[in-house]
Coordinates of C-alpha atoms in Angstrom, one line a residue:
Chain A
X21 CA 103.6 45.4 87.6
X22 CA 101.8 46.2 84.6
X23 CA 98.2 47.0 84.8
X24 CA 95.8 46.5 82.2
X25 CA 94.1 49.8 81.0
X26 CA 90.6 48.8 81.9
X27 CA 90.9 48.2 85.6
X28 CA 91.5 51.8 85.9
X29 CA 89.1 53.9 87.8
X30 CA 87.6 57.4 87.5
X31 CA 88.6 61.1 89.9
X32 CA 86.3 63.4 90.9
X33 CA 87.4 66.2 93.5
X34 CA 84.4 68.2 95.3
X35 CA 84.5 71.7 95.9
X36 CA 81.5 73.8 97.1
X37 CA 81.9 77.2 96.6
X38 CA 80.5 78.5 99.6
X39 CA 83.9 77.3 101.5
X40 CA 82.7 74.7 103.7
X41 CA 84.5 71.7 103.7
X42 CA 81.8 70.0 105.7
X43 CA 79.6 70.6 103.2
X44 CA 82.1 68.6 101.0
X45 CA 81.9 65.6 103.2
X46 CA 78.5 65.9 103.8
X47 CA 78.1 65.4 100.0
X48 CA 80.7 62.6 99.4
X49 CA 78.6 60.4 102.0
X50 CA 75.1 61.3 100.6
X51 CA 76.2 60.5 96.7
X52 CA 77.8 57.3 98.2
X53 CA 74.5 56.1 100.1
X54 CA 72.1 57.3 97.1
X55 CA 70.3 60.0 98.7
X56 CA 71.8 62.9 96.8
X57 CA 73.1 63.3 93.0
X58 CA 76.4 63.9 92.0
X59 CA 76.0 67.7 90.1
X60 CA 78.4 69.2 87.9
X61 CA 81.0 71.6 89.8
X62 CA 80.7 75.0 89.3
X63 CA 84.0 76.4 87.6
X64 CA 86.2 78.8 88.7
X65 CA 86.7 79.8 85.5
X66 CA 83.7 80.0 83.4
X67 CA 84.5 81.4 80.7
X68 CA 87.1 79.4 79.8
X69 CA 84.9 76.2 80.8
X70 CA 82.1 77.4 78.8
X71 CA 84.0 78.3 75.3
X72 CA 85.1 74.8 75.6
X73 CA 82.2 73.4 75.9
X74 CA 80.9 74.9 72.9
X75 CA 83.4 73.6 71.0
X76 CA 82.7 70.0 72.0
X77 CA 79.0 70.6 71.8
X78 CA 78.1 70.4 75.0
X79 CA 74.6 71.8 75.8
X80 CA 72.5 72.4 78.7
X81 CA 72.7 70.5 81.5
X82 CA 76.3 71.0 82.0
X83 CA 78.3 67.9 82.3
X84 CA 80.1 66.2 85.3
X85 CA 83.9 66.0 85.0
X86 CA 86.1 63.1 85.9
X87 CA 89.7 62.3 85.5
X88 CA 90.9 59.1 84.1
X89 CA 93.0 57.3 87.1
X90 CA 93.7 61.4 88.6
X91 CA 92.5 63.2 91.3
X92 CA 94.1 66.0 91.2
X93 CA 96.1 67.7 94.1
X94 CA 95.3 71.0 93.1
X95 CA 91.6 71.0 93.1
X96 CA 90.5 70.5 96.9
X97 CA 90.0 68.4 99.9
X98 CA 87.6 66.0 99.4
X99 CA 87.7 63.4 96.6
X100 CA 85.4 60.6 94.6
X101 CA 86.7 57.3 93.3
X102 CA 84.4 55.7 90.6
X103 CA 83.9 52.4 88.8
X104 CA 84.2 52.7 85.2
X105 CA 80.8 51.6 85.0
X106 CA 79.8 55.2 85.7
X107 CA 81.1 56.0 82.1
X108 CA 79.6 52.7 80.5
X109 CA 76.2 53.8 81.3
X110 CA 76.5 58.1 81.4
X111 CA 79.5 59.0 78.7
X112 CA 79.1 62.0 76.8
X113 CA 82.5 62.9 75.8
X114 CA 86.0 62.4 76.2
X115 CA 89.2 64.7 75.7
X116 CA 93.2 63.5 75.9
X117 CA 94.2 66.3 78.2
X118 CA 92.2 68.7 80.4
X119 CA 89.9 70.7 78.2
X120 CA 89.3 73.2 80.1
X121 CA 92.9 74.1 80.5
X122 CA 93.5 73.5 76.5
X123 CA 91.0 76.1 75.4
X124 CA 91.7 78.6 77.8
X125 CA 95.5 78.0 76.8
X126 CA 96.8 77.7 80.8
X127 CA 100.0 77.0 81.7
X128 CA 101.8 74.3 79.5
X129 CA 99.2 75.0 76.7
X130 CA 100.2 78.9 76.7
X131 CA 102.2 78.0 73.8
X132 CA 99.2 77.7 71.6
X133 CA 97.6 80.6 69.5
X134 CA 94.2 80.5 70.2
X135 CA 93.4 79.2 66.7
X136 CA 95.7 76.5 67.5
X137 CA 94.1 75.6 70.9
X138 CA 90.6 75.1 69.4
X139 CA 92.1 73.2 66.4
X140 CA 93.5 70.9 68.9
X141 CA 90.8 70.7 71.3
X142 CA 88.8 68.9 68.7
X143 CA 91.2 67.2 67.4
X144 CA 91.7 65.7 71.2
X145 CA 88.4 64.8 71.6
X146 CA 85.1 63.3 70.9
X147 CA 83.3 63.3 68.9
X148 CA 85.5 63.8 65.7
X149 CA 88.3 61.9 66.3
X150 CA 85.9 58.4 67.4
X151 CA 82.4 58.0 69.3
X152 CA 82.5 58.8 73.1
X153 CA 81.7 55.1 73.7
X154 CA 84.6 54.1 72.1
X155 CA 86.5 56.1 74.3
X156 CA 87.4 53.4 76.3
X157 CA 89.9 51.5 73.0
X158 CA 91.3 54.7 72.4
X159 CA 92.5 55.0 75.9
X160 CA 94.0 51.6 76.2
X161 CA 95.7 52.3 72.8
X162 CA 97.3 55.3 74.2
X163 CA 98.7 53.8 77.3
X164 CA 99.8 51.1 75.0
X165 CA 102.3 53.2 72.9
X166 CA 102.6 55.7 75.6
X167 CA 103.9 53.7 78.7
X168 CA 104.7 50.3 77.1
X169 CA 106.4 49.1 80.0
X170 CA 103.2 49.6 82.5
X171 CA 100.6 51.5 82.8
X172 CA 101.5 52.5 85.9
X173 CA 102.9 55.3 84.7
X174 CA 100.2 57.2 83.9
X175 CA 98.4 56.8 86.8
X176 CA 101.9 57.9 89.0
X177 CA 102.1 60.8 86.5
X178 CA 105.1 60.1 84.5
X179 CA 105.6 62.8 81.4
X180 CA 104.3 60.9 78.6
X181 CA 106.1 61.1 74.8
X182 CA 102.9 60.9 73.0
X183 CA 103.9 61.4 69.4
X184 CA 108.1 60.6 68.5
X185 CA 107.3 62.5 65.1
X186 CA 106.3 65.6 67.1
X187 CA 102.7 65.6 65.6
X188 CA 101.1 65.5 69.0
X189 CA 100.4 69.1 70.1
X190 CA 100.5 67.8 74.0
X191 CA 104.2 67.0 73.7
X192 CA 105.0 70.7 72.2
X193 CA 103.0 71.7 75.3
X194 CA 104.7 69.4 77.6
X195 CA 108.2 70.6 76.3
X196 CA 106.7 74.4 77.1
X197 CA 105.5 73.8 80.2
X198 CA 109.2 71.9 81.3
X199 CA 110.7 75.0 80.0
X200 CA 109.2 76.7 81.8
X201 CA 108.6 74.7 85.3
X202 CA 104.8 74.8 84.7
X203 CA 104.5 71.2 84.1
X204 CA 101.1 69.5 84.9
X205 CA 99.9 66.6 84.2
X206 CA 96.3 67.9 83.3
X207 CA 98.2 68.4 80.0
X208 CA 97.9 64.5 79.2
X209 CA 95.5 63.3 81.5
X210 CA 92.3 62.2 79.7
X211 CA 89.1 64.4 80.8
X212 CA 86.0 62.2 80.3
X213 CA 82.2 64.4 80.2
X214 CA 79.3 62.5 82.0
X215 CA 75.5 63.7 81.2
X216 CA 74.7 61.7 84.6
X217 CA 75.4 61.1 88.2
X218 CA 76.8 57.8 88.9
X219 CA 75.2 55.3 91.0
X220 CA 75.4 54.8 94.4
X221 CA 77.1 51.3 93.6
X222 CA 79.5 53.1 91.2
X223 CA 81.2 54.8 94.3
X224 CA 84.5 52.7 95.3
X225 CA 86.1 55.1 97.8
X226 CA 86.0 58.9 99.6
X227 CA 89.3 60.3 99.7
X228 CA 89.8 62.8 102.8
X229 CA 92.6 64.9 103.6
X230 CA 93.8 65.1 107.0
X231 CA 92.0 67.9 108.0
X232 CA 88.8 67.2 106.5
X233 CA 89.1 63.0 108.2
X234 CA 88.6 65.4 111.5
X235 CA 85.5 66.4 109.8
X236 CA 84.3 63.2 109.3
X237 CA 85.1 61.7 112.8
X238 CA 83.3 64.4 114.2
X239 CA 80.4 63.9 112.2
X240 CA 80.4 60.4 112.7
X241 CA 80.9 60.2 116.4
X242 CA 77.9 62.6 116.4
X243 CA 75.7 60.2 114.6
X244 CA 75.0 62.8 111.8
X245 CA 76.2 60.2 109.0
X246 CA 74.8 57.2 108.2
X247 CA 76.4 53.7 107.1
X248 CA 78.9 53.6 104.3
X249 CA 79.9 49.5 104.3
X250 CA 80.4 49.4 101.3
X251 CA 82.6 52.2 100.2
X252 CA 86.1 52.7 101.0
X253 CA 87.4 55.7 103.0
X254 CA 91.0 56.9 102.3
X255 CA 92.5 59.4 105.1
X256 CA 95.6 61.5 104.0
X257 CA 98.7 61.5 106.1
X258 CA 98.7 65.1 107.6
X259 CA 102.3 65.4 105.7
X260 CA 101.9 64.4 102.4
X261 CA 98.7 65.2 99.9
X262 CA 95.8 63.0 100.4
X263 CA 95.1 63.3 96.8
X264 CA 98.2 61.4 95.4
X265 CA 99.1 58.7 98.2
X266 CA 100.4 55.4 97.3
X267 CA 96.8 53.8 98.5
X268 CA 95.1 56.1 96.7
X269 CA 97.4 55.1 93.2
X270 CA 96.0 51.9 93.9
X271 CA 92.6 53.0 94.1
X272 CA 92.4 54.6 91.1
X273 CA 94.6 51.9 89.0
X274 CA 91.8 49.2 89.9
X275 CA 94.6 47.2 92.0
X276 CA 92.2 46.7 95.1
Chain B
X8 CA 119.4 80.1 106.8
X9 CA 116.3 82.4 107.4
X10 CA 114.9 84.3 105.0
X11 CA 111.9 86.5 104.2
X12 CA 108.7 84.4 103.6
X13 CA 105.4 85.5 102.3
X14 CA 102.7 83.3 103.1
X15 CA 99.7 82.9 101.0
X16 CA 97.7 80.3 102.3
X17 CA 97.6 77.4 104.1
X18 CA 96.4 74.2 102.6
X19 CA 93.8 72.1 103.4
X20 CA 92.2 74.7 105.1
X21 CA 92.3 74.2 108.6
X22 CA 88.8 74.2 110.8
X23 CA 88.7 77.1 114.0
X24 CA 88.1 73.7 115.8
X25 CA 91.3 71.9 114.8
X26 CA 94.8 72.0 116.2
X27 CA 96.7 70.4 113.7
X28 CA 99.2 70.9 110.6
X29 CA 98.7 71.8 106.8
X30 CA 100.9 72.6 104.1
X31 CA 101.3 75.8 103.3
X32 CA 101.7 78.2 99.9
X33 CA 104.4 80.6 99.6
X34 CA 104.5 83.1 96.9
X35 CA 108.0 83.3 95.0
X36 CA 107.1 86.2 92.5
X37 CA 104.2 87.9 91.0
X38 CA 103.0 84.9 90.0
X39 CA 104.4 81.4 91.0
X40 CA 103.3 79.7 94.2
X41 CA 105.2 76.7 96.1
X42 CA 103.3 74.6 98.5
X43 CA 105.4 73.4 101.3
X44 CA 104.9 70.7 104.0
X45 CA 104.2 68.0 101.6
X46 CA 106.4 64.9 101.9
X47 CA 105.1 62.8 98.7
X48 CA 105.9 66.4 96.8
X49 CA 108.1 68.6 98.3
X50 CA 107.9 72.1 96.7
X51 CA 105.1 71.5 94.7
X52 CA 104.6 74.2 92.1
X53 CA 101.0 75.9 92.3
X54 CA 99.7 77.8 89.4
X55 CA 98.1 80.7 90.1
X56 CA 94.9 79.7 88.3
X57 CA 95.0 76.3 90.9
X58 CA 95.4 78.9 93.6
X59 CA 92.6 81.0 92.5
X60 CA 90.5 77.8 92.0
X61 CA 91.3 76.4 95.0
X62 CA 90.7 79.7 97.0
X63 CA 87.2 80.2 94.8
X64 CA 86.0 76.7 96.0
X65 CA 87.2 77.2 99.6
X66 CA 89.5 74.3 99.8
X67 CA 92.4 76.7 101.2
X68 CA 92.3 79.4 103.7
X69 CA 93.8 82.6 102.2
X70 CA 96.3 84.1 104.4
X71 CA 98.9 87.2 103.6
X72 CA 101.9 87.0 106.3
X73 CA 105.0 87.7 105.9
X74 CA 107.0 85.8 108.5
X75 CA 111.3 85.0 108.7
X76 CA 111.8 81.4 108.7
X77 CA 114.1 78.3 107.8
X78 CA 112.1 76.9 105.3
X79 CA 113.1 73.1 104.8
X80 CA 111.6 69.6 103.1
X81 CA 110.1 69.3 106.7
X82 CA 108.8 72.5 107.5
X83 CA 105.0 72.1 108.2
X84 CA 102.7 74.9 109.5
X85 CA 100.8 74.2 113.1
X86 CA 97.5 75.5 113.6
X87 CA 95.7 75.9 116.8
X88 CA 92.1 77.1 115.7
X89 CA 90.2 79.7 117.7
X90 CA 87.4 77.5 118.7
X91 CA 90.2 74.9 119.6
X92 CA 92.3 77.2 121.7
X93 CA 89.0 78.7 123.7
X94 CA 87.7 74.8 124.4
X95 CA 91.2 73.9 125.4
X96 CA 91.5 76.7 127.8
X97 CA 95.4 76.8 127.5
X98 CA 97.9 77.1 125.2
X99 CA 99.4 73.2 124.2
X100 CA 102.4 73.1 125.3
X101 CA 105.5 72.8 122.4
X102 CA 103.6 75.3 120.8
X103 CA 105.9 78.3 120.3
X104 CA 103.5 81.5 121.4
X105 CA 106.5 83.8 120.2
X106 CA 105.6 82.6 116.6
X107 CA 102.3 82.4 116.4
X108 CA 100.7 84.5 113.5
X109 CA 97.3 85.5 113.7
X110 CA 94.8 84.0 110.8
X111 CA 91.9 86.5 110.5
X112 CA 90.0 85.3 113.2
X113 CA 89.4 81.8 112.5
X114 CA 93.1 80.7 114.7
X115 CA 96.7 80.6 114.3
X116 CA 99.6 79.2 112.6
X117 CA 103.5 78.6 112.9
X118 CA 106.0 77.2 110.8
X119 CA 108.2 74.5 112.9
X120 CA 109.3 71.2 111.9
X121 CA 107.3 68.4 111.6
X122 CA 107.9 66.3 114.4
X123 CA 107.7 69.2 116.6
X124 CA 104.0 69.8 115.8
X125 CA 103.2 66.3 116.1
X126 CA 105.5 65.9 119.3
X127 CA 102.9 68.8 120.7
X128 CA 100.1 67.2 119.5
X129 CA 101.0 63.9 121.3
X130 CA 101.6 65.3 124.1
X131 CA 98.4 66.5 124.0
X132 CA 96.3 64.0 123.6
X133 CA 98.5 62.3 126.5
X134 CA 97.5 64.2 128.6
X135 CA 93.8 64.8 127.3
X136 CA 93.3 61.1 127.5
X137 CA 95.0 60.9 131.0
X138 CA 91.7 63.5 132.5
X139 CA 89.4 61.8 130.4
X140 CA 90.3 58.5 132.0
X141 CA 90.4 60.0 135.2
X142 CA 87.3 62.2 135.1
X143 CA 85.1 60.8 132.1
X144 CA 85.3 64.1 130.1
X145 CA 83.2 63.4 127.2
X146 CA 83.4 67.1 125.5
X147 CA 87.0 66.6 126.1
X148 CA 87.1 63.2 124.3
X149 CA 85.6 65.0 121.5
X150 CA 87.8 67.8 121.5
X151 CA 90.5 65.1 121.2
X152 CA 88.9 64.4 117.3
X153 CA 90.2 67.2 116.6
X154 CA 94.0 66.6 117.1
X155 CA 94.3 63.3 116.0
X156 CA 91.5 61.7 115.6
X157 CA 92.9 58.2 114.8
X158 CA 95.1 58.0 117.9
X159 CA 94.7 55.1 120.0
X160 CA 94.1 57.4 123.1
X161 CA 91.6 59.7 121.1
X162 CA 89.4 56.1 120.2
X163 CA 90.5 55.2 123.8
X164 CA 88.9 57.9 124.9
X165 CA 86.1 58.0 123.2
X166 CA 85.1 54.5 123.4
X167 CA 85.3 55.5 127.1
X168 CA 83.1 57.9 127.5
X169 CA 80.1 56.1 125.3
X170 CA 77.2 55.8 127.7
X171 CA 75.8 52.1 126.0
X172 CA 77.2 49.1 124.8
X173 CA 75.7 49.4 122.2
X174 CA 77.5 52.9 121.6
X175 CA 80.5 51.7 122.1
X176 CA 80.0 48.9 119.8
X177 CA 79.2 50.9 117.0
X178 CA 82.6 52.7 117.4
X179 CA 84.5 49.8 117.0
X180 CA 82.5 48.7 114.2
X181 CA 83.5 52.3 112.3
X182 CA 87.3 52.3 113.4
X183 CA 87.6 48.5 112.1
X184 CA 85.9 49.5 108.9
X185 CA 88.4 52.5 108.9
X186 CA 91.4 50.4 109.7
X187 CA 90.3 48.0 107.3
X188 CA 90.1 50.8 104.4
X189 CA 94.2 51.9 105.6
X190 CA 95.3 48.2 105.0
X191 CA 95.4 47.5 108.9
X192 CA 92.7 45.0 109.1
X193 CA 91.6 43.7 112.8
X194 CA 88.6 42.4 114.6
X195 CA 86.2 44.0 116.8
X196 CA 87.2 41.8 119.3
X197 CA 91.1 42.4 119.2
X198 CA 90.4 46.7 119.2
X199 CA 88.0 46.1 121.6
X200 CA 90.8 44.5 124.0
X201 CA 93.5 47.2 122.9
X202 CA 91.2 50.1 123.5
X203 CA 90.3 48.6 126.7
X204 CA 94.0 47.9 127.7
X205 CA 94.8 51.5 127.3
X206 CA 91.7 52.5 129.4
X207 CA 92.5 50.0 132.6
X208 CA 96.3 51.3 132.4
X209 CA 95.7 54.5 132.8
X210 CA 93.1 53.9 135.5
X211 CA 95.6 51.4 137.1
X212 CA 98.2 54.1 137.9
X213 CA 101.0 52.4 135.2
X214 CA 100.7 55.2 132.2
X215 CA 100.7 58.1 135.0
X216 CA 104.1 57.1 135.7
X217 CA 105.1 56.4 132.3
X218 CA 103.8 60.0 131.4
X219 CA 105.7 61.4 134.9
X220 CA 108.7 60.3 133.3
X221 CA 107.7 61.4 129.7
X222 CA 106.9 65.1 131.1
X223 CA 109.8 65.0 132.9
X224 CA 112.1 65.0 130.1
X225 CA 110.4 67.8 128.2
X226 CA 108.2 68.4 125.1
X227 CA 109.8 69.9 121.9
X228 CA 113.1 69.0 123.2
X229 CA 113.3 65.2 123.0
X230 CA 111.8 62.2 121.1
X231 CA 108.2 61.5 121.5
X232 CA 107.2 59.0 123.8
X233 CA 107.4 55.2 122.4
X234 CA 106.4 54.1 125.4
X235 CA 102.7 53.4 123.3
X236 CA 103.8 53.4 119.6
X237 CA 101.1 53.9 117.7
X238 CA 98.7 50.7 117.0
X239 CA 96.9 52.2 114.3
X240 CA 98.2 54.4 111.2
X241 CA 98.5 58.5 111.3

C-alpha cells in the first residue's frame, strides 16, 4: 500500500539521565495532558551534538529532536508519536540523515574525513540547501525517487539508493557501513530541529516497552496518573522491540 | 552447542519489582554488541556509542557476567527482581535457581527459552490469582502487575479486589481504552462479564480443578495451560 509522504508522523524517544524509567513515563503522560513541556534531551555525546549544532546555526535554547516516521530502537524505553503539525508551527531545521551521527562521523559515516563530514552536513540540511519550512516538499521528493514503489519503505527501514550517480555522500556511507555490518538507518533518516514543545493536541500515541507498560499499570492502578482519552498507548510484546512493532509502523506512517 | 557468553546488559532495564523477561546485550569483541531476545530483530547489532547512550540515559541495566549458554533466536533472559522475589516470599516455580546470576543488587537473571519464562510466569499468576480469589489479597493483586500486567487473571484480580463500584469501573474504563489502543476493541460491558466469569469460576471450585490437573502435569516441562487462552493481547 503506498502511503503518501505527508500522513507520516514524527519520533521522539525519552531518556532521563538520572536512570529512572518512571520518570520517563511520568513525563510522556504530563506532555500528553499539557501540564509539562517537552525539553530538549540531554546528549550522550555533547560534543559531537554541539559541533553540529554550530554548523547548522543553532543557538541557545537547544533544540528538540525528532525523527521523521523513526523511533529508534536504540535510544530507550519510552517513546513520543507526534502530528506533523508540531513541525508546521515550531520547525527550525531539518537534516537528511542523523546529524549528530554525521558530524561526529559514527559508524556508517566513519568513512568521511572530517572536512568531508561538515561539507556534507550542510549540504544535508537547512538552511542552504532550501528554508526549514519547506522541508516538508523536499521530504516527499526524496521518498519519491527513493522508494517509488511505496513509501513504506522508509518508514520499515529499507536501505535507500539515494543518488544512482553516486553523488549522494549517504549512499558512500551506506555502502561503508554494509561493509562493514554497521548499517543504521540514522544514516538516511531525516532529523528535523524544533525551537518548541509541541502541543498537548500534537501528541498521537506513548509507546512503552514491556517493562516500562508494568510501570504504567502500576501507576495507573494507584491513581498517580491522570486521564489520557485522547492519546494512544502502544505496549511492546516482551519479545520483540516496542520501538519497531508493526502497530507502531502504522503509527508513525499516519495509517491510523 | 554452549559456549562462553559475556553479558553486558540487559535491555529494557528491568524494575527490582518485576519478574519478567528482556533482551539482552552480548559483547562479541572489543567493540561490537548483539542484542538477543528480540523476535522482530534477531541479533540486532548495537554500536557501542548506542550502548554508551543507552547506558548514559538509563534505559539499560549494565551488567558484566559471563555465563555458558545455548544461545538461540529464542533465547530470552528471566528476571525476578529483588523487591519482586522478597514480596513473593518464594522462588516461582520453572525458575531454574541453578542459573540464576546475581544483578548488583537490584535481582536476577537467566537465559532459558522463551516459552519457558513465560510458562513460569503463567503459572504464576495462576496461582496468584487463585489466593487472590480465595483470600482477597489486594497487595497480591498488585504484585501480579508486575508479571503480566495485561493477563486476564492479573485485571481479574484486580478488578476483584477494588473496594467501590465506582473503582472498579474506572478499571475497565482504562483496560478498554488499552485494548482499544492494541486493535482489540470491546465494551465495558462485555470485559466486565469476562472479568467477572473468571472471578465466579474460580470461586465456584471449576478452575481449582482445572489448575489440579495443570499442576499435575508439571511446569517447565509441558505446554502451558490453554485451558484459558488468553482474551486479551501479551
Amino acid at each position: 500500500m503506498t502511503v503518501p509522504a505527508d500522513k507520516i508522523r514524527l519520533g521522539h524517544v525519552l531518556g532521563k539521565r538520572d536512570g529512572a524509567v518512571e520518570a520517563d513515563i511520568r513525563e510522556a503522560v504530563e506532555i500528553s495532558n499539557g501540564s509539562k513541556r517537552l525539553e530538549p534531551r540531554t546528549p550522550a555525546n555533547k560534543d559531537v551534538v554541539r559541533g553540529a549544532e554550530k554548523i547548522l546555526g543553532v543557538t541557545a535554547p537547544r533544540p528538540i529532536y525528532a525523527f521523521v516516521g523513526n523511533l529508534h530502537p536504540g535510544l530507550g524505553s519510552v517513546g513520543l508519536i507526534f502530528s506533523r503539525v508540531w513541525a508546521k508551527e515550531a520547525i527550525h531545521g531539518a537534516t537528511r540523515c542523523d546529524s549528530g551521527g554525521l558530524y561526529g562521523r559514527i559508524g556508517g559515516f566513519g568513512c568521511l574525513s572530517a572536512e568531508e563530514a561538515e561539507h556534507a552536513l550542510r549540504a544535508l540540511s537547512t538552511p542552504q540547501t532550501y528554508a526549514p519550512q519547506d522541508w516538508e516538499g523536499e521530504f516527499a521528493g526524496e521518498m519519491a525517487t527513493t522508494y517509488a514503489a511505496s513509501i513504506d519503505a522508509y518508514i520499515k527501514g529499507d536501505t535507500p539508493s539515494l543518488s544512482p550517480s553516486g553523488t549522494d555522500v549517504r549512499d558512500r556511507c551506506i555502502q561503508h557501513a554494509n561493509a562493514n555490518n554497521t548499517l543504521d538507518r540514522r544514516l538516511w533518516t531525516w532529523e528535523l530541529r524544533m525551537d518548541a514543545s509541541p502541543k498537548p493536541q500534537d501528541v498521537f500515541a506513548i509507546i512503552l516497552s514491556y517493562e516500562a507498560f508494568k510501570q504504567l499499570e502500576d501507576l495507573s492502578n494507584n491513581g498517580d496518573i491522570s486521564s489520557l482519552d485522547r492519546v494512544s498507548i502502544l505496549k511492546g510484546d516482551p519479545s520483540a522491540h516496542w520501538l519497531d512493532q508493526e502497530k507502531v509502523l502504522a503509527a508513525l506512517q499516519g495509517e491510523v | 552447542m554452549k559456549r562462553s557468553v559475556h553479558i553486558v546488559a540487559l535491555l529494557d532495564r528491568p524494575s527490582p519489582k518485576s519478574f519478567g523477561m528482556v533482551p539482552f546485550v552480548e559483547q562479541t569483541s572489543d567493540s561490537e554488541y548483539i542484542v538477543h531476545g528480540l523476535k522482530n530483530r534477531p541479533a540486532m547489532p548495537l554500536s557501542e556509542h548506542d550502548l554508551d547512550e543507552l547506558i548514559d540515559h538509563g534505559s539499560i541495566l549494565p551488567i558484566n557476567q559471563r555465563v555458558e549458554a545455548d544461545i538461540e533466536k529464542t533465547t530470552v533472559a528471566g528476571w525476578l527482581g529483588k523487591d519482586f522475589k522478597q514480596k513473593a516470599v518464594a522462588i516461582p516455580s520453572g525458575i531454574p535457581e541453578a542459573r540464576l546470576y546475581q544483578v548488583v543488587d537490584q535481582g536476577q537473571f537467566w537465559l532459558a527459552d522463551r516459552d519457558s519464562v513465560k510458562g513460569a510466569q503463567e503459572d504464576w499468576v495462576e496461582k496468584a490469582a487463585r489466593q487472590v480469589f480465595e483470600n482477597g489479597d489486594v497487595d497480591l493483586a498488585k504484585l501480579m502487575i508486575w508479571v503480566l500486567p495485561d493477563h486476564e487473571r492479573t485485571r481479574a484480580a484486580i478488578w476483584h479486589t477494588k473496594p467501590t463500584d465506582n473503582e472498579k469501573q474506572e478499571r475497565i474504563a482504562w483496560w478498554v481504552r488499552l485494548e482499544r489502543d492494541a486493535g482489540h476493541p470491546i465494551t465495558p460491558a462485555a470485559l466486565t462479564a469476562r472479568l467477572k466469569s473468571i472471578v465466579d469460576a474460580y470461586r465456584g471450585g471449576v478452575e481449582t480443578s482445572r489448575l489440579r490437573r495443570y499442576s499435575q502435569r508439571g511446569i517447565g516441562t509441558q505446554p502451558r495451560s490453554t485451558s484459558h487462552p488468553p482474551f486479551f493481547g501479551g
